[in-house]
Every structure is written in C-alpha cells, then in structure tokens.
Coordinates of C-alpha atoms in Angstrom, one line a residue:
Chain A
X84 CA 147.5 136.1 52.8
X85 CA 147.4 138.6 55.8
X86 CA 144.9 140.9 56.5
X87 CA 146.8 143.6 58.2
X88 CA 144.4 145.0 60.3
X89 CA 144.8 149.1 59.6
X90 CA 145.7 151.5 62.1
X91 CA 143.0 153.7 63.6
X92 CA 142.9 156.6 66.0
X93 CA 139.7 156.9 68.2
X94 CA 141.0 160.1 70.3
X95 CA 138.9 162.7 68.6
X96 CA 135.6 160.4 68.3
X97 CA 134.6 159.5 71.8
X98 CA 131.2 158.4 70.4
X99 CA 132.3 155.8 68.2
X100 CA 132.9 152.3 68.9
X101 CA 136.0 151.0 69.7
X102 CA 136.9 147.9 67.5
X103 CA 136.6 145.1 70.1
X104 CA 136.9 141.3 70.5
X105 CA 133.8 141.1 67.5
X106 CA 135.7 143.1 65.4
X107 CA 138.8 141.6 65.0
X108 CA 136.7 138.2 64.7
X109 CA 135.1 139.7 61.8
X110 CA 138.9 140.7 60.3
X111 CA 140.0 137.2 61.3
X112 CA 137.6 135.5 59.0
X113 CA 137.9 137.8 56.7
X114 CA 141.7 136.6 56.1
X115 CA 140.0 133.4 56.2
X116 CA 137.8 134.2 53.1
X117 CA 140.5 136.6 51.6
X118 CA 140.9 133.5 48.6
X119 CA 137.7 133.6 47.9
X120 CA 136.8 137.5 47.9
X121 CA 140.0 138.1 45.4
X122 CA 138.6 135.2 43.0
X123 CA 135.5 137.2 43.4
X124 CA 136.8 140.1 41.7
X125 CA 134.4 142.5 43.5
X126 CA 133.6 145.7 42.1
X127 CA 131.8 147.4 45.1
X128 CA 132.5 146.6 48.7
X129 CA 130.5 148.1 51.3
X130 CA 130.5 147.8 54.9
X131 CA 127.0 149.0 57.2
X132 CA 127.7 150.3 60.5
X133 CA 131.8 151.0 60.0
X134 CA 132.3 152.7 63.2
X135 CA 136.0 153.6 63.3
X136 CA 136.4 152.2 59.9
X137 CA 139.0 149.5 60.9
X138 CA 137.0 146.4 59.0
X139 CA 136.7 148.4 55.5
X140 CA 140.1 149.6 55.5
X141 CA 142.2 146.7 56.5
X142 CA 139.8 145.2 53.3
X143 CA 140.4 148.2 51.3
X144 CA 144.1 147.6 52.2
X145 CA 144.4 144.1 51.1
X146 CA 141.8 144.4 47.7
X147 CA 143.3 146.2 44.9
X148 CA 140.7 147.5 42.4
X149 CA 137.6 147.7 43.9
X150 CA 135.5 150.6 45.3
X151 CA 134.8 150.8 48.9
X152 CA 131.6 152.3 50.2
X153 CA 130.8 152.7 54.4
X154 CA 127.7 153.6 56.0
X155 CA 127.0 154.7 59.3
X156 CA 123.9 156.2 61.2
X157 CA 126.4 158.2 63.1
X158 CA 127.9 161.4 61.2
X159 CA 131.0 161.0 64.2
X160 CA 131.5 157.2 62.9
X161 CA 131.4 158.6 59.2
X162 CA 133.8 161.5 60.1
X163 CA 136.3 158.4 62.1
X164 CA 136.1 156.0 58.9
X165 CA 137.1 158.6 56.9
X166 CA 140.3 159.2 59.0
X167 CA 141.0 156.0 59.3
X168 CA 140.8 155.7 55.8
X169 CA 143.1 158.6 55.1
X170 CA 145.8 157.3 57.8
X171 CA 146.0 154.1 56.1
X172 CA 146.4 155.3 52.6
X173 CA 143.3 154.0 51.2
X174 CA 140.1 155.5 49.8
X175 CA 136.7 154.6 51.7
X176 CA 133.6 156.6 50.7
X177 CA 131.9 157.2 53.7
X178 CA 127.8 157.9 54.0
X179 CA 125.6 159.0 56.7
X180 CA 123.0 156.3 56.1
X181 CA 120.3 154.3 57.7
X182 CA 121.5 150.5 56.6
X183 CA 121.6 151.1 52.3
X184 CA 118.5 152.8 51.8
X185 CA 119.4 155.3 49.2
X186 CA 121.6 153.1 47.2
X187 CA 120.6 151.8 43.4
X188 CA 119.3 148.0 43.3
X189 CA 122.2 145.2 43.2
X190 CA 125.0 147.5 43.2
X191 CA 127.0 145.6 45.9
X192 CA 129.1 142.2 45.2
X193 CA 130.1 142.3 49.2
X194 CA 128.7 143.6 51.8
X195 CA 129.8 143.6 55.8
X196 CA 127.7 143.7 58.7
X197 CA 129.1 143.5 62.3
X198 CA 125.5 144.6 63.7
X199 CA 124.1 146.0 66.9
X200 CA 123.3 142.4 68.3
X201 CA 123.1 142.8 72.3
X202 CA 120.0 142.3 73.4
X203 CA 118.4 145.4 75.0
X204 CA 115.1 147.0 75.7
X205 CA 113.7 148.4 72.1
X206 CA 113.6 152.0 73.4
X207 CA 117.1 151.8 73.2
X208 CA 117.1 151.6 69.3
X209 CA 117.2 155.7 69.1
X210 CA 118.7 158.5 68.0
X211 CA 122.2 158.3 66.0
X212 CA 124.6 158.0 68.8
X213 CA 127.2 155.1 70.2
X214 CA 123.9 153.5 71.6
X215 CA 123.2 152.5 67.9
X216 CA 126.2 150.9 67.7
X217 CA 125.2 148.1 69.6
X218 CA 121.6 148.2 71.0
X219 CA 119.8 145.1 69.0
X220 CA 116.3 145.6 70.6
X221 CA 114.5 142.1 70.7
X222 CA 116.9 139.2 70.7
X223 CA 119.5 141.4 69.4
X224 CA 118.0 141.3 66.4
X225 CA 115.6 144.2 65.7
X226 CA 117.7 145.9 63.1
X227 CA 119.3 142.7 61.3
X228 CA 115.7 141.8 60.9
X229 CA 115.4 145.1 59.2
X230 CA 117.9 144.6 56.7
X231 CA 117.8 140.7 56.0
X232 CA 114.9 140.7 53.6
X233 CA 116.4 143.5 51.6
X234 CA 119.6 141.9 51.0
X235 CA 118.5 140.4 47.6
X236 CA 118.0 143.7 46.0
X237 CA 121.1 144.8 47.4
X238 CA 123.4 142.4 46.4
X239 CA 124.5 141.6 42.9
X240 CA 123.8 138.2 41.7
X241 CA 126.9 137.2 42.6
X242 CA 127.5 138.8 46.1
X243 CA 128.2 137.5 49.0
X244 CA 127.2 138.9 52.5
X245 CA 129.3 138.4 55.4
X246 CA 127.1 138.8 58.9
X247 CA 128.4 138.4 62.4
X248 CA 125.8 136.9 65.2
X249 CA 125.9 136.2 68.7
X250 CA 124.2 133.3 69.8
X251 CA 121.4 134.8 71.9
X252 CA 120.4 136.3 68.0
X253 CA 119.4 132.6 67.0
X254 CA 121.5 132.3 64.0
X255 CA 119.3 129.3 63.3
X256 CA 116.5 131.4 62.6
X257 CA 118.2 133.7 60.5
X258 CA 119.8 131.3 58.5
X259 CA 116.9 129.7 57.9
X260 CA 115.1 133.0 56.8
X261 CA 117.8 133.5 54.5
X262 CA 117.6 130.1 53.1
X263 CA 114.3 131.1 52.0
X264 CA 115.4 134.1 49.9
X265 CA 117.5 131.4 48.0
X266 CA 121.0 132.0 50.3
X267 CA 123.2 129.2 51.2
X268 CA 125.3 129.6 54.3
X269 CA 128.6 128.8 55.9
X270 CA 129.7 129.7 59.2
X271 CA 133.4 131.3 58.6
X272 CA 134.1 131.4 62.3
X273 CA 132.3 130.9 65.7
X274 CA 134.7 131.4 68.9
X275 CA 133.3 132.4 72.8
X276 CA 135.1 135.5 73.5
X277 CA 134.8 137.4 77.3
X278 CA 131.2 135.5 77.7
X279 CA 129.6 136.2 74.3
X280 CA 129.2 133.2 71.4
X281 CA 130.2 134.5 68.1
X282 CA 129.6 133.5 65.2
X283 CA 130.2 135.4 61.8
X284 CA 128.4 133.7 58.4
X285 CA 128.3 134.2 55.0
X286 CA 125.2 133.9 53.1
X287 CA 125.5 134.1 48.8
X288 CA 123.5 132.2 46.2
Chain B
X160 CA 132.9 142.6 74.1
X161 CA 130.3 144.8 73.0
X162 CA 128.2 144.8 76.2
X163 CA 126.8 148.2 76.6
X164 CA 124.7 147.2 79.4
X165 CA 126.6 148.3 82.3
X166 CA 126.8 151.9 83.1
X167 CA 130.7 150.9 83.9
X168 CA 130.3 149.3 80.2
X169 CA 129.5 152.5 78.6
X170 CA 131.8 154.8 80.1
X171 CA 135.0 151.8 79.9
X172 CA 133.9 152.2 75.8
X173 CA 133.3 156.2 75.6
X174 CA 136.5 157.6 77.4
X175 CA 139.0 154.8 76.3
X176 CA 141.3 155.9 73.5
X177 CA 143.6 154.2 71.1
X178 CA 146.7 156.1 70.5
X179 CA 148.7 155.3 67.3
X180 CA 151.9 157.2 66.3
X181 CA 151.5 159.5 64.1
X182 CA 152.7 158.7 60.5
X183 CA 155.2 161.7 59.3
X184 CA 153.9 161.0 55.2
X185 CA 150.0 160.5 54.3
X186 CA 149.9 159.6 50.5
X187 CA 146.1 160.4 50.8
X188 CA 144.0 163.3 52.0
X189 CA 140.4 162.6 53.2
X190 CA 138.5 160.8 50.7
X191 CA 135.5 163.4 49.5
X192 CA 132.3 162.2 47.8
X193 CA 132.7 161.2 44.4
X194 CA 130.6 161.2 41.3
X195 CA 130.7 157.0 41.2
X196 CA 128.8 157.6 44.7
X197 CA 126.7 160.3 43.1
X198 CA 125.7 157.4 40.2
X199 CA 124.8 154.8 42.7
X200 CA 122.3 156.5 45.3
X201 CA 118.4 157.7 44.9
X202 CA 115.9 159.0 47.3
X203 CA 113.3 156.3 46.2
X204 CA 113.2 155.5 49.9
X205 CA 111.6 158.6 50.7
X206 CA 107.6 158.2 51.3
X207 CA 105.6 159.7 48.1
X208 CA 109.3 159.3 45.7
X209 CA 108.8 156.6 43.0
X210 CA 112.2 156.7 41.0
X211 CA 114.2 159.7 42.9
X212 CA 117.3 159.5 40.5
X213 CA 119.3 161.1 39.9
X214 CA 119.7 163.1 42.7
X215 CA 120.0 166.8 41.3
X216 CA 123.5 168.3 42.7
X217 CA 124.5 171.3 43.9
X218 CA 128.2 172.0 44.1
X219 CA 129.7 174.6 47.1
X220 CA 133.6 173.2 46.4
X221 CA 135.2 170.5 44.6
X222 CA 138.6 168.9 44.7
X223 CA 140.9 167.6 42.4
X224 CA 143.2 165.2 42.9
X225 CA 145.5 162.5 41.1
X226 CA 144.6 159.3 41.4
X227 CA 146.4 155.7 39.2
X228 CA 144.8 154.8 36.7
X229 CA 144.1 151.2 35.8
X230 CA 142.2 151.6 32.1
X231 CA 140.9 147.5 33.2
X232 CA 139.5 148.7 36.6
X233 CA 137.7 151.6 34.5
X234 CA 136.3 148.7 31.9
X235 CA 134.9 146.7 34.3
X236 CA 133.1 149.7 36.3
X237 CA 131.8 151.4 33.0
X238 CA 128.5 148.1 32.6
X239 CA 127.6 149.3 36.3
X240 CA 127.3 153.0 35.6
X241 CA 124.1 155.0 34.2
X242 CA 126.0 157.0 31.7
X243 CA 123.6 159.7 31.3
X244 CA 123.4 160.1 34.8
X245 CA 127.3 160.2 34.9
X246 CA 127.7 163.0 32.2
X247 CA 125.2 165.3 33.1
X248 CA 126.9 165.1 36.5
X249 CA 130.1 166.0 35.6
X250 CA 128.5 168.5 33.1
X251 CA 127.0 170.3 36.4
X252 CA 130.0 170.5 38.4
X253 CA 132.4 171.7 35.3
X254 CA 134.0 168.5 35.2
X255 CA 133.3 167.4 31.8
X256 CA 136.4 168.3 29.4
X257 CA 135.1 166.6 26.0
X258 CA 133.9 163.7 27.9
X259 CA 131.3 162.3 25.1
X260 CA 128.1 161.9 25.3
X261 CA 127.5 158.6 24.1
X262 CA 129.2 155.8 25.3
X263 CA 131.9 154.1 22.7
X264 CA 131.7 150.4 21.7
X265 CA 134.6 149.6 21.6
X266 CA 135.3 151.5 25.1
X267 CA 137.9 148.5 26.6
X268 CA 140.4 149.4 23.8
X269 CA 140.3 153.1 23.6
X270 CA 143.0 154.6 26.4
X271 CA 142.3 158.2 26.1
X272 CA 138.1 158.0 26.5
X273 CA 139.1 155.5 30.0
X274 CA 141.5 158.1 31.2
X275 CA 138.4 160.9 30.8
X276 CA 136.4 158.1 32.7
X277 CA 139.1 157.6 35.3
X278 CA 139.0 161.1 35.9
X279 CA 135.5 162.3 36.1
X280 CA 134.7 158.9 38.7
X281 CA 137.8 158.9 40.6
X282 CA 139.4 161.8 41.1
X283 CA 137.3 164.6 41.2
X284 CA 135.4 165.4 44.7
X285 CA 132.6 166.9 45.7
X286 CA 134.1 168.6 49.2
X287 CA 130.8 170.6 50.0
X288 CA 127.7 170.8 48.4
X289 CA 124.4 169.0 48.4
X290 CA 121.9 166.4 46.5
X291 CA 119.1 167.5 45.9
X292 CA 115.8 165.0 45.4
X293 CA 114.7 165.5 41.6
X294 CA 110.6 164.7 42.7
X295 CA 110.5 166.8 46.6
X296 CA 113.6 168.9 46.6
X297 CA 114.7 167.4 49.7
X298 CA 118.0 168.5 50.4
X299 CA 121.0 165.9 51.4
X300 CA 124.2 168.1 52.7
X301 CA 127.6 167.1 51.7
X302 CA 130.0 168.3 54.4
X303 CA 133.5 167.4 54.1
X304 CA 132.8 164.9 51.7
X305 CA 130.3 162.8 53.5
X306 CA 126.7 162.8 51.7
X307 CA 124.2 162.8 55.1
X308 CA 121.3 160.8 53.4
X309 CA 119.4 160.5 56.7
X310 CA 115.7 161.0 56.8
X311 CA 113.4 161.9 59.4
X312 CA 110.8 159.6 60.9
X313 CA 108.3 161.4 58.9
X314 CA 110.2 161.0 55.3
X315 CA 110.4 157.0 55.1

C-alpha cells in the first residue's frame, strides 16, 4: 500500500511549519505500518501538533472509516489543516488545543506526534506561534515529557502511539519511561537526514 | 530539517511557500466542528473543574451537509458515544428530528435509527458558535469550525 502523501498549500500560513525532511519520515513509516493500522480498525485517529495538516490527511486519505481529529497550539496551523483537509477531499476536525487536554479519557486508538524536539533554551517554549513548532526546551524534550505520562489515559486499550525523536532527545530514556507505563516499543524507522538522527517509534501495550 | 536555530533558519522556513495547482472540483467544503467532537471534549483540565462535561453549547450558525453513510461505521462508533450527551446536543442546536431518546438494543440491525445517527454525528456542523463550561461558564469560541480550547496560564 501507498501512502500518497496529500497535497498542501502553505501560501496563506506563513506561520506554519513547512512539512520537512521529519515529516515525510513520519509519512514513510507510516506506509510502513499501513498493515497494521488497517488490521487495527481504528475508530479515532488523532494527530498533536498537525501544522499544515499533511501527516493526518495523507492518513485520512488512505484509512476509510475512521474519524480524524488534529490539534494544534497555533489557530494559523488549525486554519492550514483544515485547508489541507478540504483540498484533499477528506474530513479532519481540527482543534486549537494545548496537546489533548480537553479530550474524554481513552478516546484515541492512534495517535501521531512529530514534536518540537530541537533543543533550545526553555524561554523559547512561548506563546502560540511557529516557535512552538519546534522549540523542545531541555534536550528537546520539555514538551514530550509533558505528554508521555498522560498517554495511558489517552489511548484506548488497544492504541498505539506513533512518536518521532531525534537522537539528542535520548530515545533511550523515553523508551524506557514508557516501558514503565506497561508500553512496548519498536523503532519503525531511524535515518540521518541533513545532520539530524531520526528516529520515529511506536509505543502500544 | 527542523533547525530553527539560525536567524537564516527561521526566515528560509517563514517566507518559503509551496505552490500546488489548484484543483478545478473540491468534493468537500471546510470540515466544521461536529457534534462527535462536541461528545468527546470537557474542560476537566481547567483548575477548580471536577467533571466539566458536557460542555454547554451555544449555536451562532450551523451547516448541513451530505455525507455517505456506512450503517457499520455508525455501529461501531455508537459503544464510544455518551448518548445523553449526544441527544441533548442535537436537541440544542435543532438537530434532533425524532432522534430517540433511549438508545435501541438491537441498534446494528435497525437502518433507519443509524441513518438519524449518521446524521446528527456526521453531517451537521457547528460553523460558529461556542462551548460553554457547565461548572465556570468559561467560554470556548468556535470560529469557522475550529473549537479554540486554549486556556490561559492562570486556568490550568
């Protein structure tokens, strides 16, 4: 199966991430895992941080008969999924949202995180603009951190969460954390690309 | 490449735009919030809120519009829905048509009550409007179909 990757148009968001080298990692092992997620038979796929919206949508393309959900600290990267969305055809609820907050308990069977992971000063985690996108504070890690320990009452019991990391994130240490909530892992892909060691891993029971 | 370390970095990423021909036939319009959204969220995560659901909702403009309908799809969502919550909601916005109250047993089997169900979830939208926290009154807009759920530092 091929994961088409969906068409996007960045022109009226200037202050929205462009998808990159990461991103189409992510959609590459995605394709990879494509087997798997339609065995799955997900009911409700969400993706945190969607940016233009090009990682939901080329899912929401592929996946018949699931809802998609996409959250985004930025209203601009909302508004830009929800285009991208539309020009592909396919229907993406988008949320201005800090991570999944406001959502009921174990609603999600997949979720999607391509985080902020560069490592940067912590006063750079602030505000809602393109800095959020990928300012990771601490060892790239300060808002992963954030959302790692709620993952088990986010996920349904049979979820599976698909993480990307850069090396300088110490994926050991976040696997292992994980581990501890009762998550087995397997690295989908890992590839250097333009200087930066990426890795993207799924964690489910 | 994400590095947005670099001054040069951050401008290469801000001013650099994708251009796509345009399509001449979009199946879809934007995708407003819908009442399956509505079912799902709470403002529990809001300092001094123990259960915030469901969100109370106030209605500016709704949309209507066709989407298929798959009656198994509909089964399968129905076990993940608070039906109440769901009927009441539909009941606010006008929605309801003689959408009952109770949920059916046998609901798998019975095409007309899925097709009520298909409805009210999928294909009615909430294009402006706003949720309302049942415990603070906090108010959530809903412009153009996007909930903003953010809170201030001071909220969480």
């Amino acid at each position: 199966m091929h994961l088409q990757t969906a068409e996007y148009d960045l022109s009226s968001h200037a202050d929205v991430y462009e998808p990159s080298e990461d991103s189409f990692l992510f959609l590459d092992a995605l394709e990879e895992e494509f087997g798997n997620l339609v065995d799955l038979k997900p009911l409700n796929i969400v993706e945190i941080g969607s940016g233009s919206g090009v990682i939901i949508t080329s899912l929401a393309k592929a996946l018949k008969n699931a809802n998609f959900f996409a959250v985004d600290i930025n209203m601009s990267a909302c508004k830009a999924t929800q285009m991208t969305g539309e020009l592909n055809a396919t229907a993406i609820q988008p949320l201005c949202m800090d991570l999944l907050g406001q959502f009921k308990e174990n609603m999600f069977d997949v979720i999607v995180f391509n985080p902020p992971y560069v490592v940067t000063d912590s006063e750079e985690l602030c505000g809602n603009g393109i800095n959020r996108a990928w300012a990771g504070g601490k060892d790239g890690r300060e808002i992963i951190d954030k959302l790692l320990p709620k993952i088990p009452n986010i996920l349904s019991c049979k979820g599976i969460f698909y993480l990307l990391l850069l090396k300088e994130n110490k994926p050991k240490e976040v696997i292992d954390f994980m581990f501890t909530l009762g998550f087995a892992h397997k690295i989908i892909k890992e590839r250097k690309l333009l200087g930066e060691y990426l890795y993207i891993v799924k964690f489910n029971k | 490449m994400r590095l947005g370390l670099t001054p040069a970095f951050l401008v290469k990423i801000v001013s650099s735009v994708v251009l796509i021909p345009a399509r001449s036939v979009h199946k879809s319009e934007l995708v407003k919030m819908k009442l399956l959204t509505h079912n799902m969220l709470t403002s529990k995560s809001m300092k001094g809120v123990t259960v915030g659901y469901p969100l109370g909702i106030n209605v500016v403009d709704i949309k209507v519009t066709e989407v298929d309908f798959n009656p198994e799809f509909i089964s399968r969502i129905i076990p993940k829905l608070d039906w109440s919550v769901l009927w009441k909601a539909a009941d606010t916005i006008g929605q309801l048509d003689d959408l009952p109250k109770e949920l059916s047993q046998e609901y798998e089997n019975d095409n007309d009550f899925l097709k009520k169900v298909h409805h009210v979830l999928l294909e009615v939208d909430i294009v402006n409007g706003e949720l309302v926290c049942p415990e603070t009154g906090r108010k959530f807009p809903i412009n153009n179909g996007i909930p903003n759920m953010l809170l201030n530092e001071d909220e969480v």
